Coordinates of C-alpha atoms and ligand atoms in Angstrom, one line a residue:
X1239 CA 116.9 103.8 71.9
X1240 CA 115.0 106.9 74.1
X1241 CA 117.2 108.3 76.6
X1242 CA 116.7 106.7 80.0
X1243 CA 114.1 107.0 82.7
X1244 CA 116.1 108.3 85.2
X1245 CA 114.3 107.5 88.8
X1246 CA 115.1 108.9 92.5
X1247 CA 114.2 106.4 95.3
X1248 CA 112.8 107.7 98.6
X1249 CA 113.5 105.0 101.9
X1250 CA 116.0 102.4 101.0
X1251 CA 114.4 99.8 104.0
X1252 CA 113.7 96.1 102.6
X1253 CA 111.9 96.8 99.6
X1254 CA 113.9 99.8 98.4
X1255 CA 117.4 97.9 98.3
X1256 CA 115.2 95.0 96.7
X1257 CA 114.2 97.4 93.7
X1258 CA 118.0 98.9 93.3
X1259 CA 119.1 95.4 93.4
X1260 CA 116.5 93.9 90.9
X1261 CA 117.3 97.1 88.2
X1262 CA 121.4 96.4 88.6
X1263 CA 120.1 92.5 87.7
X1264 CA 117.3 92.6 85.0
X1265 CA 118.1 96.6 83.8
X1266 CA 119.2 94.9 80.2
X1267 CA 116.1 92.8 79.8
X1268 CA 113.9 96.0 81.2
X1269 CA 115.4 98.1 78.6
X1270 CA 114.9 95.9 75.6
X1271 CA 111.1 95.5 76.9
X1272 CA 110.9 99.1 77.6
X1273 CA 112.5 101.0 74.6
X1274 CA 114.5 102.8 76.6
X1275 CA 117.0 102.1 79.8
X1276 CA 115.5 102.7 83.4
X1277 CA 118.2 104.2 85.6
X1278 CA 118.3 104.8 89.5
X1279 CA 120.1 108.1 89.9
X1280 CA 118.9 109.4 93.3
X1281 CA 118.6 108.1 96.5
X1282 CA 117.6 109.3 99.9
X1283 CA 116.9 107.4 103.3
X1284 CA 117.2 108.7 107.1
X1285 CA 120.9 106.8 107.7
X1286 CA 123.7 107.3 104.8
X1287 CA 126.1 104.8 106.5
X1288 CA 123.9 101.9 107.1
X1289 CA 124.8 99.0 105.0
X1290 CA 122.3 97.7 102.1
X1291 CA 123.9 95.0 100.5
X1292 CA 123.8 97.5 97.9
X1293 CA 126.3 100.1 96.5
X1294 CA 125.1 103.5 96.9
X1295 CA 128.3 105.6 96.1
X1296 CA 127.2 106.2 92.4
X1297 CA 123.7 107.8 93.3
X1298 CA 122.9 111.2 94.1
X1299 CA 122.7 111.2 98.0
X1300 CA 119.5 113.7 99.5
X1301 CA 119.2 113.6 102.9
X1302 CA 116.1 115.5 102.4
X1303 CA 113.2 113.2 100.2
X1304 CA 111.0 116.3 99.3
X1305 CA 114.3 117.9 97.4
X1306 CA 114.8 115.0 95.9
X1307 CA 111.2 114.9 94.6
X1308 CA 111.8 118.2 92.8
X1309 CA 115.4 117.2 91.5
X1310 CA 115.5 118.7 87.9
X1311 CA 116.9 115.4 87.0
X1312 CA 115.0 112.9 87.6
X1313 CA 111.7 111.3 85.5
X1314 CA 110.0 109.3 88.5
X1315 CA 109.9 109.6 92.3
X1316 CA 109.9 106.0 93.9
X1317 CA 108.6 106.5 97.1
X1318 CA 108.8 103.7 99.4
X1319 CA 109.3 105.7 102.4
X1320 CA 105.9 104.6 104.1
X1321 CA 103.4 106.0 106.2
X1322 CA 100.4 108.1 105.7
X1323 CA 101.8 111.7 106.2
X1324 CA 105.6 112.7 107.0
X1325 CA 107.9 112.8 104.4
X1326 CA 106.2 110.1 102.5
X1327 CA 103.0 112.4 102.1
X1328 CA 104.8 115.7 101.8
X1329 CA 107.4 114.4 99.3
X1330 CA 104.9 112.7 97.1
X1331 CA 102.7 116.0 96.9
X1332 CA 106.2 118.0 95.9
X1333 CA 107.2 115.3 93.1
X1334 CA 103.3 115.4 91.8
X1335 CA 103.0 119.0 91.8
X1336 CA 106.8 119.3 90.2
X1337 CA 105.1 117.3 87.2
X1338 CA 107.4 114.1 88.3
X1339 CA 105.6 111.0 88.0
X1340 CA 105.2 108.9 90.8
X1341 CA 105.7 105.3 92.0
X1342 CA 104.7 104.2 96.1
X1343 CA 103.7 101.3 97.6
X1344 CA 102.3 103.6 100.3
X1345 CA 98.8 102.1 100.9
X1346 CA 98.4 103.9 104.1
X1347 CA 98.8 107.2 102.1
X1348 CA 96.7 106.2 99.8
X1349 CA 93.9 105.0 101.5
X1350 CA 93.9 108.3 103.4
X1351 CA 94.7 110.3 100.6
X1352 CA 94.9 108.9 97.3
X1353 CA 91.5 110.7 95.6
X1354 CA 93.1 114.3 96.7
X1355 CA 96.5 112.5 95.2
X1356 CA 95.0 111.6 92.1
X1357 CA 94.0 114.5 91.4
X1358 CA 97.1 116.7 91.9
X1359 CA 98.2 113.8 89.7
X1360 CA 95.6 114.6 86.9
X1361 CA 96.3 118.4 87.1
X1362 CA 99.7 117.5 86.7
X1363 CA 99.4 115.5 83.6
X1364 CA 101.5 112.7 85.4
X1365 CA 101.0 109.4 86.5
X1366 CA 100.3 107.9 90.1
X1367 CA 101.1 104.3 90.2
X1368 CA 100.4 101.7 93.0
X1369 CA 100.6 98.3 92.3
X1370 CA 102.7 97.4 95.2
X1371 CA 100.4 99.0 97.6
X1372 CA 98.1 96.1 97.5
X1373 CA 98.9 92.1 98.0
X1374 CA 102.6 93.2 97.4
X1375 CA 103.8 91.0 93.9
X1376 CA 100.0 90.2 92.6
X1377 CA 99.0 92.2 89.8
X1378 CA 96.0 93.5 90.9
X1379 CA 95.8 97.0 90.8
X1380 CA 97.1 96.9 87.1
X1381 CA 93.5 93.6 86.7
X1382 CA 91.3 95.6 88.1
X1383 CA 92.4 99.3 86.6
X1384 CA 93.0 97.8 83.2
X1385 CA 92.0 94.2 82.8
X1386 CA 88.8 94.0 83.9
X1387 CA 88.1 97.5 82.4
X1388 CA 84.4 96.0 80.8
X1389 CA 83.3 94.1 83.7
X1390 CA 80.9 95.5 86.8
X1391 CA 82.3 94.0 89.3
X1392 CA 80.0 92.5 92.6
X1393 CA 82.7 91.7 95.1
X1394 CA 86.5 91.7 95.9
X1395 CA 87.7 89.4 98.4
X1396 CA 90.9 88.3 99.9
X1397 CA 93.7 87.5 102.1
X1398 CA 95.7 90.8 101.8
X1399 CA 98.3 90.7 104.5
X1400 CA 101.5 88.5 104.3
X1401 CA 102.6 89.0 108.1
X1402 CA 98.7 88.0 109.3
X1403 CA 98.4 84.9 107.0
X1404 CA 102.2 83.5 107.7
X1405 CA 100.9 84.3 111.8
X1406 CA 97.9 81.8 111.0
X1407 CA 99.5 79.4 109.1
X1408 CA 102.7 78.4 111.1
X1409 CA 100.7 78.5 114.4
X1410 CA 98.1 75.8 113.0
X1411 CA 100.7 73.7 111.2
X1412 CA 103.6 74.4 114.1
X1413 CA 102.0 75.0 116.8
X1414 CA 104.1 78.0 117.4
X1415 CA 103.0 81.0 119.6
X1416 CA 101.7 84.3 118.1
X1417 CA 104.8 86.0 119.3
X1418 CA 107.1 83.3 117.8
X1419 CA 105.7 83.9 114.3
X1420 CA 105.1 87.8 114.3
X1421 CA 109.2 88.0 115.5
X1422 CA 109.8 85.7 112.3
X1423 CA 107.4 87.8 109.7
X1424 CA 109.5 90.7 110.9
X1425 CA 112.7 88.9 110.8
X1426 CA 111.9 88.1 107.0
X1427 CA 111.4 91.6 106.0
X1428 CA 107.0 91.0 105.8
X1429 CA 105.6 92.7 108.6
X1430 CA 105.1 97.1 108.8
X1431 CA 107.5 99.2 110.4
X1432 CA 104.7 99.1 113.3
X1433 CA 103.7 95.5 113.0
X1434 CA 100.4 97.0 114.9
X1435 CA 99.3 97.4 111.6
X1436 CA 99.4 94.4 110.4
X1437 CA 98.5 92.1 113.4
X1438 CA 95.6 95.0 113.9
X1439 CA 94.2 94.9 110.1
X1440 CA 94.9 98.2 109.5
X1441 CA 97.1 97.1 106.5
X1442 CA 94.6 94.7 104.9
X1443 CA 92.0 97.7 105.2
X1444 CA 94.5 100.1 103.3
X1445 CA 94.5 97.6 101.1
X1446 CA 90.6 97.0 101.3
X1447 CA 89.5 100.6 100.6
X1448 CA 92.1 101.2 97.1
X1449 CA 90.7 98.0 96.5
X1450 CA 87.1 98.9 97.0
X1451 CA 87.3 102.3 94.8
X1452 CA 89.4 100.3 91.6
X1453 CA 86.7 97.4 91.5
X1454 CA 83.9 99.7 92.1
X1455 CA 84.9 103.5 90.7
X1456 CA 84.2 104.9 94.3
X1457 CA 86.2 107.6 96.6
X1458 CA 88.1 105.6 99.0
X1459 CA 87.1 105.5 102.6
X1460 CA 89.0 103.6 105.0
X1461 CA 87.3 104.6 108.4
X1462 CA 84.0 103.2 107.2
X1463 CA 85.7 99.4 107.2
X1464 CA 84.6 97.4 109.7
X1465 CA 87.5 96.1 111.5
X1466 CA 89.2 93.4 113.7
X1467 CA 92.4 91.7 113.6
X1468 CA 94.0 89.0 114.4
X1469 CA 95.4 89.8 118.2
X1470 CA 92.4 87.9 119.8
X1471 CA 92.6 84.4 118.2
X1472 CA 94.4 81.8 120.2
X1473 CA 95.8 78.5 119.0
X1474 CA 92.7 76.9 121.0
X1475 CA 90.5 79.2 118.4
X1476 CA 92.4 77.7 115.7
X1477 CA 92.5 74.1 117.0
X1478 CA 89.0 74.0 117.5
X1479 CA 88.6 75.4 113.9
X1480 CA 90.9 72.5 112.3
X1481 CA 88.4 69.9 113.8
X1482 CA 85.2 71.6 112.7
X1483 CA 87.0 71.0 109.3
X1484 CA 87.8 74.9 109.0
X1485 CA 90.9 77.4 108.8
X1486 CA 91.1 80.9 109.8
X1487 CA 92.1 83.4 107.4
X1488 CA 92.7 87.1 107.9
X1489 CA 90.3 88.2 104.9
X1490 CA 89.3 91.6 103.4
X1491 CA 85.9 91.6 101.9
X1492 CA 84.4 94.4 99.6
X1493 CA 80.6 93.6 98.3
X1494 CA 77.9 95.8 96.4
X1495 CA 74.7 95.5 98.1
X1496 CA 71.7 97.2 97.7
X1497 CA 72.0 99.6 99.9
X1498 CA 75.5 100.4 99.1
X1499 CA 78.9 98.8 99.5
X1500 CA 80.2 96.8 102.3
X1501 CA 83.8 96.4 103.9
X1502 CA 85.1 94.8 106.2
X1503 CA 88.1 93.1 107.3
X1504 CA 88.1 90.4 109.9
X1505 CA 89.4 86.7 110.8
X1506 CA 87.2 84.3 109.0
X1507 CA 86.7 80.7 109.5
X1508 CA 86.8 79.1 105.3
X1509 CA 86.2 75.6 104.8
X1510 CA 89.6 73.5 104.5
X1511 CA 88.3 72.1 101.1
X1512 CA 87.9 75.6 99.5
X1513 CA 90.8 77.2 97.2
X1514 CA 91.5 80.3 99.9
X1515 CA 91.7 77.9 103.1
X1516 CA 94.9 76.4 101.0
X1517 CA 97.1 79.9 100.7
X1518 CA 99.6 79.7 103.0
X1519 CA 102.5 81.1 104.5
X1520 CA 102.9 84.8 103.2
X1521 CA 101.3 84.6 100.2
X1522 CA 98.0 86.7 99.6
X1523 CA 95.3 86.0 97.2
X1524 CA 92.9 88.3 95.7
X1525 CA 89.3 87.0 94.3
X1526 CA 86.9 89.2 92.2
X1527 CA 83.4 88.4 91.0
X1528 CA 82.2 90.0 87.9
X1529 CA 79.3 90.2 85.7
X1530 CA 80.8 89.0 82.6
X1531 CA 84.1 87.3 83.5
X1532 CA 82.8 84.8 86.7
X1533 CA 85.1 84.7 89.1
X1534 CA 88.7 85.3 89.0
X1535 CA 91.7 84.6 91.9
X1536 CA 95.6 86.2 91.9
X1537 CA 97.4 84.3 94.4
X1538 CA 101.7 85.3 95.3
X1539 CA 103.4 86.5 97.7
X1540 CA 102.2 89.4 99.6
X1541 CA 105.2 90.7 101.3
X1542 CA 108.7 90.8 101.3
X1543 CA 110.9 93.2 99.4
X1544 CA 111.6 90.7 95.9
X1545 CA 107.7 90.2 95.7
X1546 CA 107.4 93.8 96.0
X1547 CA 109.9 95.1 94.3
X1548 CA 108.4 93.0 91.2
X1549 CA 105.8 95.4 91.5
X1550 CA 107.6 98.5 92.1
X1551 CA 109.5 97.9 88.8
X1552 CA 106.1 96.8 87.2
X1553 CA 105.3 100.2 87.7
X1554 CA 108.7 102.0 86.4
X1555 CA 108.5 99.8 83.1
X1556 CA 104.9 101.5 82.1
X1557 CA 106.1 104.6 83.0
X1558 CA 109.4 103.6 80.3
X1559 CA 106.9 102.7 78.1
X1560 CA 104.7 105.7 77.8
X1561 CA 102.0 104.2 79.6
X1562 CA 99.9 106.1 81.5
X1563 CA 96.2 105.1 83.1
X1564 CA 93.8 107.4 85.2
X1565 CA 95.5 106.3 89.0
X1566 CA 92.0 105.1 90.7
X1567 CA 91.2 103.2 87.2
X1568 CA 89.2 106.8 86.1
X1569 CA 89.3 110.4 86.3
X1570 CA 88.8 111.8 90.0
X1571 CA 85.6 113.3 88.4
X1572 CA 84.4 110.1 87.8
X1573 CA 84.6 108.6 91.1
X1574 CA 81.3 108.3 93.0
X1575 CA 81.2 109.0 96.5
X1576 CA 81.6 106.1 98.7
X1577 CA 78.0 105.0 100.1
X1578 CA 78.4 102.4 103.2
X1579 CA 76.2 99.7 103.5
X1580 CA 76.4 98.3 106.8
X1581 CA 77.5 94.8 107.6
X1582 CA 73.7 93.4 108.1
X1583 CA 73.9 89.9 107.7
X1584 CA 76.3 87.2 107.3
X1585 CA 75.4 84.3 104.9
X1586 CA 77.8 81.7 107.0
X1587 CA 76.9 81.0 110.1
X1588 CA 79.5 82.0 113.6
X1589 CA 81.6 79.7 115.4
X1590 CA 81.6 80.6 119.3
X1591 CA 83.4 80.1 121.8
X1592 CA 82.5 80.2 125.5
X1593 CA 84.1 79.1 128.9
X1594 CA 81.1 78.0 130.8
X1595 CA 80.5 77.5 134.6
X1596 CA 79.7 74.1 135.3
X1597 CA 76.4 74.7 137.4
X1598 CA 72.6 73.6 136.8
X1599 CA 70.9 76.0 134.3
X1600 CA 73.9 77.7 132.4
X1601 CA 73.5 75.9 128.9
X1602 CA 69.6 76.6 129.2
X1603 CA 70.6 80.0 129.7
X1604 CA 73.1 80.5 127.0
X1605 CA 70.3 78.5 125.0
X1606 CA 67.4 80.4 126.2
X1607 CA 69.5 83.9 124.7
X1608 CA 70.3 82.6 121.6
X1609 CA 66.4 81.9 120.9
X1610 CA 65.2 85.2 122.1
X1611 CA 67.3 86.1 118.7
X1612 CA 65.6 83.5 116.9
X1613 CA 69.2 82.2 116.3
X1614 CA 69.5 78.0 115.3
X1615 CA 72.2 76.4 116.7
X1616 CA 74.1 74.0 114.3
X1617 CA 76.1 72.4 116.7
X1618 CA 77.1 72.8 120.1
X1619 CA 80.2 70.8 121.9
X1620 CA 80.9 71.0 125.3
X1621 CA 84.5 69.8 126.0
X1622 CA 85.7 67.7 129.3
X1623 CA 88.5 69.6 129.1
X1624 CA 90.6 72.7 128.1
X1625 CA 92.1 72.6 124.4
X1626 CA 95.7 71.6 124.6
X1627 CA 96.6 75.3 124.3
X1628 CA 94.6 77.0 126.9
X1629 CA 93.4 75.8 129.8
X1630 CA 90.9 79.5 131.2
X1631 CA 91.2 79.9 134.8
X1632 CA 88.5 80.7 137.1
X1633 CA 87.3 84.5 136.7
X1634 CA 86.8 86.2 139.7
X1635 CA 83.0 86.2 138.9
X1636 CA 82.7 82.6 138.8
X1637 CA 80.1 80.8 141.3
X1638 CA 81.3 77.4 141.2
X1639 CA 84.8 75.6 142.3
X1640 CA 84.8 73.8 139.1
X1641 CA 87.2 75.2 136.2
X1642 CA 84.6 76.6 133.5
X1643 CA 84.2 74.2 130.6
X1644 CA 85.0 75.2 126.7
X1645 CA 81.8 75.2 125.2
X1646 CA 81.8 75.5 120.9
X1647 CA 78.7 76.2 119.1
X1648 CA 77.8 77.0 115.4
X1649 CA 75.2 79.2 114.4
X1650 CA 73.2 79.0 111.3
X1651 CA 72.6 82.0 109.5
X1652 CA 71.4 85.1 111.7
X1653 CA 72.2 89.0 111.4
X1654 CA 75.7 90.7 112.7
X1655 CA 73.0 92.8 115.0
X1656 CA 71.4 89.4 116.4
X1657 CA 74.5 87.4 117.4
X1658 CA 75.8 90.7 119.3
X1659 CA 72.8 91.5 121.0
X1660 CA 72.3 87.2 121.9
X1661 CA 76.2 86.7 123.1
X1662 CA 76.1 90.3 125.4
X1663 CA 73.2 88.7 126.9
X1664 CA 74.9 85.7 127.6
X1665 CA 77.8 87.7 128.8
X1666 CA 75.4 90.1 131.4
X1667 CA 74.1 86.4 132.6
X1668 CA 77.0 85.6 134.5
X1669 CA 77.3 82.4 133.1
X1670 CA 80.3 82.4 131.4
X1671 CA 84.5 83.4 132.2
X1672 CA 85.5 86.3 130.6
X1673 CA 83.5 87.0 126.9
X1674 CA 82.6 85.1 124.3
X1675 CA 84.8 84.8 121.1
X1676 CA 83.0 85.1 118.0
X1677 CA 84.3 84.6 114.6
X1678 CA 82.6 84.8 111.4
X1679 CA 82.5 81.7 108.6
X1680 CA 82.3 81.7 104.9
X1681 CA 81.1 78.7 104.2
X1682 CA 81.8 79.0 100.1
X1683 CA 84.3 82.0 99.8
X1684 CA 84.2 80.9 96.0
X1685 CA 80.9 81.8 95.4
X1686 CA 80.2 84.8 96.7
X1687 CA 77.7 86.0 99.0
X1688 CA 76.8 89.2 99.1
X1689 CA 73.4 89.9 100.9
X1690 CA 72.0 93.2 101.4
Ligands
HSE2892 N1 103.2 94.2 106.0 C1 102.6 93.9 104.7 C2 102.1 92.5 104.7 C3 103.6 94.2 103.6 O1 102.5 91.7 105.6 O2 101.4 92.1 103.9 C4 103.0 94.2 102.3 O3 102.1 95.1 102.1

């Protein structure tokens, strides 16, 4: 048997004790698959004395990651420090330009930085590996970089976020609040150090824009994603979703078009009969269309440090094996540059919701809006009364005593720039409380539907 891979891990949070923890179990088994035994020999983390669960007395202790990176004896740098510049950024550029490969599940850096990374990697002759970056255990980046190698892919979809889709799910099947569910995604070890992040989208666009350059051999570029999270849906959004026969999902979506590619990340209201309405909890799932496979979906768990770890280690074991693969799925050279098509028009229809003055003449007006955009109106519902949840109070620009009344209505299909343009009128009418909410349906995730 090859001498060992000897690795040094950077940040020993969740997911680093989880990887020391899964080597000390499965390091026989990984050494028979790998041809050679994979050893942890360096560690480094902000806090010496904090307890792991994990012993850390027969590592090399650095208290500074970036001399650790250049250690003369270690093979890999495992960064899992975090953050897209700090010692995560400065240590992974000193363990690439050492000629030390490299294993992160830094999407943040990545997203920001991981053409210019892949490249010091290339000049390097070393290998940049990410598979925990995206979806955390799903085996995505490894599909799309290697799998899927003779396939042009059309779209890449998902729910990419644990902490946003375990949010979702335990409010509409527990009725819990937002801040009950976000303190338990952080107790269990899912959400970011900042769970701004997550709640934000910020995480499931890191994830979007590595995703976007793998499926379609593009730079990355993560300030071109459109963007909304999940801090403005109420349980009375998702209530009124469940009886329209929908559920909202945090999703990522990535689509060529003919004017370029699309991405953007927002809630999305998916039929309860189709496959993504059904992942739960913190599991993610990850869809791609291609020309010659169909369609294909990853679903597991997104978060957490086992699921990740199982990636982190997925990494180390190719690395035992001799395996190395271009880090964006090609050479740097080969990457186009990222052209952004705009978000123009959205095949599904949008759910909105209002909180209408009772007085004569508002639902002609909100009506009358909606048809200067030439926008159909599936269904409207005005409600007698508040959803259970949230009962709006009068806003201060209201003209009647009444309380205003929850008004739903779905939209067939109309353009992003039309529904804006219709609902700010409605809003500069006076005839609603506070604004309208507006989220976006899929009516067949499955099947794709990218428009131009
Ligand atoms: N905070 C992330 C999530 C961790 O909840 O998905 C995995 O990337």
């Amino acid at each position: 048997m090859q001498d060992a891979l000897r690795l040094g891990v950077a940040g020993l949070g969740t997911v680093g004790a989880s990887v020391i923890r899964l080597i000390d179990e499965h390091g026989k088994s990984l050494a028979s698959r790998c041809g050679r035994p994979v050893e942890v020999v360096a560690v480094s983390a902000r806090n010496r004395t904090r307890d792991r669960g994990v012993d850390l007395a027969r590592f090399a202790w650095y208290d500074d990651a970036d001399t650790m990176a250049c250690a003369q004896d270690i093979d890999v740098f495992v960064e899992l420090i975090g953050g897209d510049e700090g010692p995560a950024e400065t240590s992974v550029r000193a363990a690439l330009s050492a000629g030390k490969h490299v294993v992160t599940a830094n999407k943040a850096l990545l997203a920001r930085h991981g053409v210019e990374l892949a490249k010091l990697a290339e000049a390097n002759n070393v290998s940049l590996n990410f598979e925990a970056a995206i979806a955390g255990g799903i085996p995505i980046v490894k599909t799309l970089r290697e799998s899927l190698a003779g396939n042009a892919v059309s779209r890449v979809y998902g729910i990419l976020n644990g902490t946003c889709n375990y949010i979702l799910t335990r409010m509409e099947k527990e009725g819990l609040s937002f801040e009950e569910c976000l303190a338990e995604a952080q107790r269990l070890g899912y959400a970011e150090a900042d769970p701004t992040f997550d709640i934000g989208g910020h995480d499931t666009a890191h994830k979007l824009a590595l995703l976007t350059s793998l499926a379609f051999g593009c730079e990355t570029d993560v300030d071109s994603i459109y963007l909304e999270g999940i801090t403005e849906i109420t349980t009375a959004d998702i209530e009124a979703a469940d009886e329209l026969g929908y559920r909202i999902k945090l999703l990522g979506i990535a689509q060529r078009t003919e004017t370029g590619i699309e991405q953007r990340v927002h809630p999305t209201m998916v039929p309860k009969s189709s496959a993504i309405a059904r992942i739960d909890g913190v599991l993610n799932a990850v869809a791609v269309n291609t020309d010659y496979l169909g369609e294909i979906v990853l679903v597991g768990p997104g978060a957490g440090g086992k699921a990740t770890a199982s990636s982190v280690v997925a990494d180390i074991a190719d690395l035992a094996r001799g395996d190395m693969v271009a880090p964006l799925g090609r050479p740097v050279s080969e990457l186009e540059p990222y052209t952004r098509a705009r978000m123009r028009r959205h095949e599904g229809g949008y759910f909105i919701r209002l909180s209408v003055y009772d007085r004569p003449g508002a639902f002609a007006t909100i009506a009358r809006c909606m048809a200067d955009k030439n926008i159909s109106l599936e269904s409207i519902v005005q409600r007698r009364r508040a959803p259970r949840s949230e009962a709006p109070e009068l806003g201060s620009g209201a003209k009647s005593s009444a309380p205003p009344q929850p008004v739903i209505m779905i939209t067939y299909e109309t353009t992003e720039a039309d529904i804006k343009a219709a609902l700010e009128a409605i809003a500069n009418e006076k005839v609603i409380d506070g604004q309208p909410r507006m989220i976006r349906i899929e009516r067949k995730p499955e099947a794709g539907t990218a428009q131009g």
